[in-house]
Amino acid sequence: MVRPTMEDVAARAGVSRALVSLVMRGSPKVSDQRRNAVLKAAEELGYSPHAMARSLASRTSHVLGVMVSDLHNAFFAEVVDGLDAVAAEQGFDLIINTGGRSPARERRAVQSLLSFRPAGLALLSPVVPSAAIKSAADQTSVVLVARSSRLSTVDTVNDDGERGIGLAVDHLVSLGHTRIAHLDGGEGTQSAPRRRGYLAAMEAHGLTPRVVASEYTDAAGAKAVQALLNDGEMPTALVCCNDFNAIGAISALEEAGYRVPHDVSVVGYDNTSLAALRHVSLTTIDQPRNEFGRLAAEALLQRVRGERTEPVRHLLHPSLVVRNTTATPGGPR
C-alpha cells in the first residue's frame, strides 16, 4: 500500500504543500477554515506526518528519545510519565526503547534512538560504559536518570541513595533490630551509593554489616534469601536494593516458612505502585519518580533551546514510607 504524501493532502484540500506543512507543524499562521480543510483531507487519506523526515527537512526535531533499562520495573514507567507530561506541554513526542539491563543491548538501543535524529536523549538507569554516553552526547543533548556522570555535556537526575538506605537502617534499628542484612544491587546503577549508605548507617549504630550479593530483580531477591538460608543464620531484617528485589525476597521467605514481618522485616527502595498494593504493603524508601521525569525533560529542553551549556546535577531527597512489612523483632504477625 502506497503511503499518502503531503502533496496528496494538499491536492485533496485544494491548498499548497507549504500550507499543509504549516498545519502539520501546528503553526498559528493558518486560518481555522484552511486548517480544518487540511486536517479533514489528511484524515480521509490516512496521512500522518513522518517525524524523522520532518526533522531532516526542517533541521529541527520535536522528538525526545527515552532508553529504559528494564521494562519490567514499574519505577521506570512512573519516570516516563513525568517525562511525557513535560514533553507534551512543550510540543515534543517520545520514542521509547529498552536495553534489558545489558550493556550490549543498551548500546544498540541508544544507536537506534539516535537514528531518529532526536532533539535529546533521556537514559534511565543505563549500564552502558561512559564512553558510549559521551558518544551520544556528542550527537545530541543527553540526561541520565538514576546514574551519575562527570561529563560536562550530560545532565543528571538522582536521589541521595546513601541517605535513603540510611533511613531504612535507622527505621529498623528504632524497632529493635540489630541483625540487619543488605541485599545488594550488584553492578546496577545507584547500587554503590546505597551500599555505602548501608555500611555507614550500620557503623554509626555499632552494628556488624552483612552484604548479600543480589540484583535489581525479584528473582535475585529470592536467590539472595536462599543464600541466607544456606548460611543457616537468617537476620531479623532485610534492606533490599529496590522494591522488586524486596518482593522476591518476601516470596522466598514465606515459602521457607518465615513470617513477614513477625520473623523477618523487609524494606524496599523506590516506592513503586507495587509497594502500595494492599496485599504487598511494603515498607520502602520513596523516590519522587514523576519528578525525576519532569526534571529530566526540563533539563533536555533547556539544552535544546540553548538556554545553558553548564551541566545540572539534580539530587532529590528520599523519604521513608512505613507500611506492613516491618515490625519489632518477633512482633505481631
Tab-separated table of C-alpha atoms in Angstrom:
chain	number	residue	atom	x	y	z
A	1	MET	CA	0.000	0.000	0.000
A	2	VAL	CA	1.393	3.414	-1.030
A	3	ARG	CA	1.770	5.837	1.875
A	4	PRO	CA	-0.051	9.136	1.229
A	5	THR	CA	2.203	12.163	0.991
A	6	MET	CA	1.919	15.821	1.933
A	7	GLU	CA	1.364	16.574	-1.762
A	8	ASP	CA	-1.638	14.221	-1.771
A	9	VAL	CA	-3.126	16.055	1.206
A	10	ALA	CA	-2.539	19.417	-0.476
A	11	ALA	CA	-4.290	18.244	-3.663
A	12	ARG	CA	-7.272	16.848	-1.742
A	13	ALA	CA	-7.644	20.057	0.333
A	14	GLY	CA	-7.031	22.385	-2.620
A	15	VAL	CA	-4.131	24.180	-0.928
A	16	SER	CA	-0.370	24.390	-1.330
A	17	ARG	CA	2.081	21.879	0.099
A	18	ALA	CA	3.615	24.727	2.137
A	19	LEU	CA	0.306	25.375	3.857
A	20	VAL	CA	-0.093	21.667	4.687
A	21	SER	CA	3.377	21.790	6.223
A	22	LEU	CA	2.365	24.752	8.386
A	23	VAL	CA	-0.729	22.901	9.616
A	24	MET	CA	1.263	19.773	10.471
A	25	ARG	CA	3.720	21.873	12.480
A	26	GLY	CA	0.866	23.487	14.416
A	27	SER	CA	1.607	26.958	13.094
A	28	PRO	CA	-0.780	29.707	14.341
A	29	LYS	CA	-0.446	31.485	10.967
A	30	VAL	CA	-3.164	29.329	9.333
A	31	SER	CA	-6.858	30.233	9.403
A	32	ASP	CA	-9.275	27.839	11.100
A	33	GLN	CA	-11.085	27.236	7.798
A	34	ARG	CA	-7.956	26.132	5.955
A	35	ARG	CA	-6.628	24.189	8.959
A	36	ASN	CA	-9.860	22.209	9.152
A	37	ALA	CA	-9.779	21.524	5.416
A	38	VAL	CA	-6.235	20.179	5.618
A	39	LEU	CA	-6.951	18.040	8.673
A	40	LYS	CA	-10.086	16.613	7.047
A	41	ALA	CA	-8.136	15.741	3.890
A	42	ALA	CA	-5.364	14.131	5.950
A	43	GLU	CA	-7.907	12.025	7.852
A	44	GLU	CA	-9.645	10.907	4.648
A	45	LEU	CA	-6.324	9.847	3.121
A	46	GLY	CA	-4.960	8.267	6.291
A	47	TYR	CA	-1.972	10.617	6.240
A	48	SER	CA	0.259	11.173	9.250
A	49	PRO	CA	3.491	13.211	9.177
A	50	HIS	CA	6.719	11.229	9.266
A	51	ALA	CA	8.599	12.598	12.283
A	52	MET	CA	12.064	11.674	11.030
A	53	ALA	CA	11.518	13.094	7.551
A	54	ARG	CA	10.063	16.256	9.036
A	55	SER	CA	13.123	16.646	11.251
A	56	LEU	CA	15.513	16.169	8.345
A	57	ALA	CA	13.646	18.704	6.226
A	58	SER	CA	13.443	21.387	8.892
A	59	ARG	CA	16.778	20.592	10.584
A	60	THR	CA	14.882	20.600	13.876
A	61	SER	CA	13.328	17.778	15.866
A	62	HIS	CA	10.354	17.584	18.198
A	63	VAL	CA	11.182	14.064	19.342
A	64	LEU	CA	12.875	13.005	22.569
A	65	GLY	CA	14.381	9.516	22.768
A	66	VAL	CA	13.995	7.526	26.001
A	67	MET	CA	16.039	4.425	26.785
A	68	VAL	CA	14.557	2.380	29.632
A	69	SER	CA	16.861	-0.067	31.366
A	70	ASP	CA	14.163	-2.541	32.425
A	71	LEU	CA	10.561	-2.572	31.172
A	72	HIS	CA	9.537	-4.912	33.987
A	73	ASN	CA	10.277	-2.345	36.709
A	74	ALA	CA	7.370	-0.009	37.478
A	75	PHE	CA	9.872	2.643	38.638
A	76	PHE	CA	10.711	3.448	35.019
A	77	ALA	CA	7.067	3.706	33.928
A	78	GLU	CA	6.497	6.377	36.562
A	79	VAL	CA	9.609	8.291	35.473
A	80	VAL	CA	8.408	8.157	31.858
A	81	ASP	CA	5.055	9.598	32.978
A	82	GLY	CA	6.892	12.693	34.207
A	83	LEU	CA	8.974	12.929	31.036
A	84	ASP	CA	5.905	12.601	28.846
A	85	ALA	CA	3.972	15.271	30.730
A	86	VAL	CA	6.660	17.923	30.189
A	87	ALA	CA	7.360	16.822	26.608
A	88	ALA	CA	3.665	17.074	25.697
A	89	GLU	CA	3.405	20.519	27.287
A	90	GLN	CA	6.264	21.695	25.072
A	91	GLY	CA	5.084	20.023	21.859
A	92	PHE	CA	7.508	17.090	21.888
A	93	ASP	CA	6.862	13.378	21.351
A	94	LEU	CA	8.674	10.463	22.984
A	95	ILE	CA	10.254	7.446	21.307
A	96	ILE	CA	10.949	4.666	23.820
A	97	ASN	CA	13.394	1.776	23.583
A	98	THR	CA	14.757	-0.702	26.127
A	99	GLY	CA	18.149	-2.164	26.885
A	100	GLY	CA	17.157	-5.055	29.149
A	101	ARG	CA	19.938	-4.215	31.660
A	102	SER	CA	22.504	-5.438	29.110
A	103	PRO	CA	25.356	-3.092	28.093
A	104	ALA	CA	25.422	-4.508	24.561
A	105	ARG	CA	21.658	-4.227	24.102
A	106	GLU	CA	21.629	-0.741	25.588
A	107	ARG	CA	24.332	0.381	23.189
A	108	ARG	CA	22.211	-0.847	20.268
A	109	ALA	CA	19.102	0.780	21.747
A	110	VAL	CA	20.872	4.147	22.012
A	111	GLN	CA	22.107	3.908	18.421
A	112	SER	CA	18.596	3.070	17.257
A	113	LEU	CA	17.183	6.114	19.050
A	114	LEU	CA	19.895	8.348	17.597
A	115	SER	CA	18.907	7.227	14.082
A	116	PHE	CA	15.640	9.154	14.572
A	117	ARG	CA	17.651	12.379	14.981
A	118	PRO	CA	16.039	13.225	18.365
A	119	ALA	CA	16.359	16.640	19.957
A	120	GLY	CA	17.623	14.855	23.067
A	121	LEU	CA	18.004	11.530	24.850
A	122	ALA	CA	16.920	10.523	28.355
A	123	LEU	CA	18.750	7.399	29.519
A	124	LEU	CA	17.047	5.798	32.514
A	125	SER	CA	19.479	3.903	34.741
A	126	PRO	CA	21.794	2.979	31.852
A	127	VAL	CA	24.544	0.387	32.315
A	128	VAL	CA	26.449	1.242	29.118
A	129	PRO	CA	30.058	2.434	29.570
A	130	SER	CA	30.682	6.161	29.988
A	131	ALA	CA	32.321	6.238	26.545
A	132	ALA	CA	29.008	5.288	24.920
A	133	ILE	CA	27.219	8.045	26.843
A	134	LYS	CA	29.836	10.578	25.753
A	135	SER	CA	29.453	9.468	22.141
A	136	ALA	CA	25.692	10.013	22.342
A	137	ALA	CA	26.183	13.420	23.995
A	138	ASP	CA	28.436	14.430	21.101
A	139	GLN	CA	25.414	13.965	18.814
A	140	THR	CA	22.533	15.322	20.884
A	141	SER	CA	21.540	16.515	24.354
A	142	VAL	CA	21.638	13.745	26.990
A	143	VAL	CA	20.245	13.467	30.517
A	144	LEU	CA	20.815	10.488	32.816
A	145	VAL	CA	18.243	9.385	35.397
A	146	ALA	CA	19.436	7.215	38.302
A	147	ARG	CA	23.054	7.370	37.189
A	148	SER	CA	25.823	9.842	37.913
A	149	SER	CA	28.188	11.400	35.392
A	150	ARG	CA	31.092	13.824	35.385
A	151	LEU	CA	30.671	14.737	31.721
A	152	SER	CA	30.018	18.457	31.281
A	153	THR	CA	27.788	17.719	28.286
A	154	VAL	CA	25.491	15.419	30.264
A	155	ASP	CA	22.841	16.358	32.857
A	156	THR	CA	21.814	14.040	35.697
A	157	VAL	CA	18.817	13.429	37.974
A	158	ASN	CA	19.384	11.222	41.032
A	159	ASP	CA	18.227	10.696	44.575
A	160	ASP	CA	20.517	10.618	47.609
A	161	GLY	CA	20.886	6.837	47.804
A	162	GLU	CA	23.217	6.920	50.780
A	163	ARG	CA	20.681	8.912	52.767
A	164	GLY	CA	17.805	6.719	51.588
A	165	ILE	CA	19.336	3.454	52.752
A	166	GLY	CA	20.377	5.186	55.973
A	167	LEU	CA	16.708	5.980	56.629
A	168	ALA	CA	15.854	2.296	56.179
A	169	VAL	CA	18.538	1.163	58.633
A	170	ASP	CA	17.576	3.849	61.157
A	171	HIS	CA	13.939	2.724	60.991
A	172	LEU	CA	14.831	-0.917	61.614
A	173	VAL	CA	17.165	-0.053	64.484
A	174	SER	CA	14.403	2.058	66.058
A	175	LEU	CA	12.236	-1.073	66.051
A	176	GLY	CA	14.936	-3.007	67.894
A	177	HIS	CA	16.666	-4.848	65.042
A	178	THR	CA	20.407	-5.460	65.274
A	179	ARG	CA	20.905	-8.235	62.692
A	180	ILE	CA	20.185	-6.338	59.503
A	181	ALA	CA	21.385	-7.550	56.094
A	182	HIS	CA	21.532	-5.615	52.825
A	183	LEU	CA	20.524	-7.322	49.566
A	184	ASP	CA	22.884	-5.528	47.225
A	185	GLY	CA	22.132	-4.206	43.722
A	186	GLY	CA	25.299	-5.691	42.230
A	187	GLU	CA	26.527	-3.845	39.153
A	188	GLY	CA	23.297	-1.874	38.779
A	189	THR	CA	23.377	1.907	38.779
A	190	GLN	CA	22.987	3.515	42.206
A	191	SER	CA	23.853	0.238	43.984
A	192	ALA	CA	27.198	1.684	45.117
A	193	PRO	CA	25.787	4.723	46.996
A	194	ARG	CA	23.086	2.554	48.567
A	195	ARG	CA	25.716	0.064	49.694
A	196	ARG	CA	27.824	2.880	51.133
A	197	GLY	CA	24.768	4.229	52.945
A	198	TYR	CA	24.047	0.837	54.476
A	199	LEU	CA	27.620	0.346	55.667
A	200	ALA	CA	27.818	3.857	57.110
A	201	ALA	CA	24.492	3.507	58.941
A	202	MET	CA	25.419	0.117	60.408
A	203	GLU	CA	28.738	1.523	61.592
A	204	ALA	CA	27.006	4.548	63.117
A	205	HIS	CA	24.778	2.225	65.149
A	206	GLY	CA	27.701	0.000	66.156
A	207	LEU	CA	26.284	-2.992	64.256
A	208	THR	CA	28.000	-5.660	62.153
A	209	PRO	CA	27.102	-5.292	58.447
A	210	ARG	CA	26.155	-8.196	56.215
A	211	VAL	CA	26.010	-7.539	52.463
A	212	VAL	CA	24.423	-10.249	50.317
A	213	ALA	CA	25.152	-10.260	46.569
A	214	SER	CA	21.967	-9.637	44.567
A	215	GLU	CA	20.470	-7.602	41.700
A	216	TYR	CA	17.504	-5.326	40.971
A	217	THR	CA	15.026	-8.150	40.213
A	218	ASP	CA	12.539	-10.270	42.128
A	219	ALA	CA	14.345	-13.455	41.080
A	220	ALA	CA	17.592	-12.080	42.503
A	221	GLY	CA	15.845	-11.197	45.772
A	222	ALA	CA	14.590	-14.754	46.106
A	223	LYS	CA	18.044	-16.121	45.271
A	224	ALA	CA	19.659	-13.912	47.925
A	225	VAL	CA	17.253	-15.237	50.575
A	226	GLN	CA	18.146	-18.778	49.534
A	227	ALA	CA	21.812	-17.905	50.082
A	228	LEU	CA	20.945	-16.685	53.588
A	229	LEU	CA	19.016	-19.906	54.252
A	230	ASN	CA	22.005	-21.947	53.118
A	231	ASP	CA	24.237	-19.999	55.532
A	232	GLY	CA	21.955	-21.119	58.347
A	233	GLU	CA	21.618	-17.781	60.137
A	234	MET	CA	18.728	-15.615	58.995
A	235	PRO	CA	18.884	-11.928	60.004
A	236	THR	CA	15.825	-10.352	61.570
A	237	ALA	CA	15.621	-7.640	58.893
A	238	LEU	CA	16.486	-7.137	55.223
A	239	VAL	CA	17.182	-3.835	53.475
A	240	CYS	CA	16.671	-4.574	49.782
A	241	CYS	CA	18.152	-2.700	46.843
A	242	ASN	CA	14.707	-1.998	45.316
A	243	ASP	CA	11.029	-2.933	45.595
A	244	PHE	CA	11.209	-5.765	43.044
A	245	ASN	CA	14.095	-7.317	44.940
A	246	ALA	CA	12.135	-6.987	48.199
A	247	ILE	CA	9.041	-8.671	46.748
A	248	GLY	CA	11.163	-11.598	45.558
A	249	ALA	CA	12.772	-11.815	48.993
A	250	ILE	CA	9.378	-11.850	50.750
A	251	SER	CA	8.123	-14.611	48.468
A	252	ALA	CA	11.171	-16.771	49.202
A	253	LEU	CA	10.929	-16.114	52.943
A	254	GLU	CA	7.288	-17.152	53.049
A	255	GLU	CA	7.968	-20.286	51.007
A	256	ALA	CA	10.627	-21.207	53.566
A	257	GLY	CA	8.150	-20.775	56.422
A	258	TYR	CA	9.233	-17.348	57.662
A	259	ARG	CA	6.557	-14.764	58.512
A	260	VAL	CA	6.964	-11.165	57.376
A	261	PRO	CA	7.312	-9.063	59.493
A	262	HIS	CA	6.938	-11.361	62.566
A	263	ASP	CA	10.141	-13.309	61.835
A	264	VAL	CA	11.885	-11.057	59.296
A	265	SER	CA	11.194	-7.398	58.494
A	266	VAL	CA	11.750	-6.254	54.897
A	267	VAL	CA	12.352	-2.769	53.464
A	268	GLY	CA	12.364	-1.985	49.741
A	269	TYR	CA	13.527	1.042	47.759
A	270	ASP	CA	11.674	3.198	45.167
A	271	ASN	CA	8.083	3.169	46.498
A	272	THR	CA	6.701	1.946	43.178
A	273	SER	CA	2.993	1.393	42.664
A	274	LEU	CA	3.516	-2.291	43.518
A	275	ALA	CA	4.699	-1.419	47.020
A	276	ALA	CA	1.413	0.318	47.828
A	277	LEU	CA	-0.811	-2.611	46.813
A	278	ARG	CA	-2.804	-3.759	49.832
A	279	HIS	CA	-1.595	-7.359	49.757
A	280	VAL	CA	2.045	-6.200	49.411
A	281	SER	CA	2.025	-3.114	51.699
A	282	LEU	CA	5.798	-2.816	51.543
A	283	THR	CA	7.763	-0.501	53.803
A	284	THR	CA	10.081	1.268	51.380
A	285	ILE	CA	12.127	4.352	50.547
A	286	ASP	CA	10.273	6.797	48.350
A	287	GLN	CA	11.885	8.393	45.318
A	288	PRO	CA	9.819	11.097	43.570
A	289	ARG	CA	9.684	9.178	40.281
A	290	ASN	CA	7.399	11.567	38.442
A	291	GLU	CA	9.588	14.496	39.496
A	292	PHE	CA	12.629	12.620	38.165
A	293	GLY	CA	10.980	12.502	34.754
A	294	ARG	CA	9.848	16.127	34.788
A	295	LEU	CA	13.309	17.375	35.770
A	296	ALA	CA	14.949	15.185	33.127
A	297	ALA	CA	12.682	16.533	30.383
A	298	GLU	CA	13.189	20.126	31.508
A	299	ALA	CA	16.964	19.635	31.507
A	300	LEU	CA	16.855	18.307	27.938
A	301	LEU	CA	14.637	21.104	26.683
A	302	GLN	CA	16.854	23.751	28.284
A	303	ARG	CA	19.745	22.335	26.255
A	304	VAL	CA	17.621	22.108	23.110
A	305	ARG	CA	16.586	25.761	23.433
A	306	GLY	CA	20.179	26.814	24.065
A	307	GLU	CA	19.355	28.245	27.494
A	308	ARG	CA	22.505	26.854	29.096
A	309	THR	CA	25.623	24.793	28.434
A	310	GLU	CA	26.703	24.047	32.009
A	311	PRO	CA	25.530	20.682	33.406
A	312	VAL	CA	22.805	20.412	36.021
A	313	ARG	CA	23.067	17.830	38.804
A	314	HIS	CA	19.686	17.303	40.446
A	315	LEU	CA	19.911	15.352	43.727
A	316	LEU	CA	16.480	14.700	45.236
A	317	HIS	CA	15.811	13.757	48.838
A	318	PRO	CA	14.260	10.324	49.538
A	319	SER	CA	11.856	9.640	52.384
A	320	LEU	CA	10.710	6.623	54.402
A	321	VAL	CA	7.232	5.153	53.828
A	322	VAL	CA	6.257	2.755	56.618
A	323	ARG	CA	3.755	0.026	55.789
A	324	ASN	CA	3.213	-3.555	56.966
A	325	THR	CA	6.473	-5.387	56.225
A	326	THR	CA	8.402	-4.027	59.220
A	327	ALA	CA	7.822	-4.572	62.932
A	328	THR	CA	9.761	-5.202	66.138
A	329	PRO	CA	11.704	-8.493	66.126
A	330	GLY	CA	9.231	-11.234	66.970
A	331	GLY	CA	6.434	-8.673	66.799
A	332	PRO	CA	2.810	-9.107	65.717
A	333	ARG	CA	2.084	-11.214	62.660
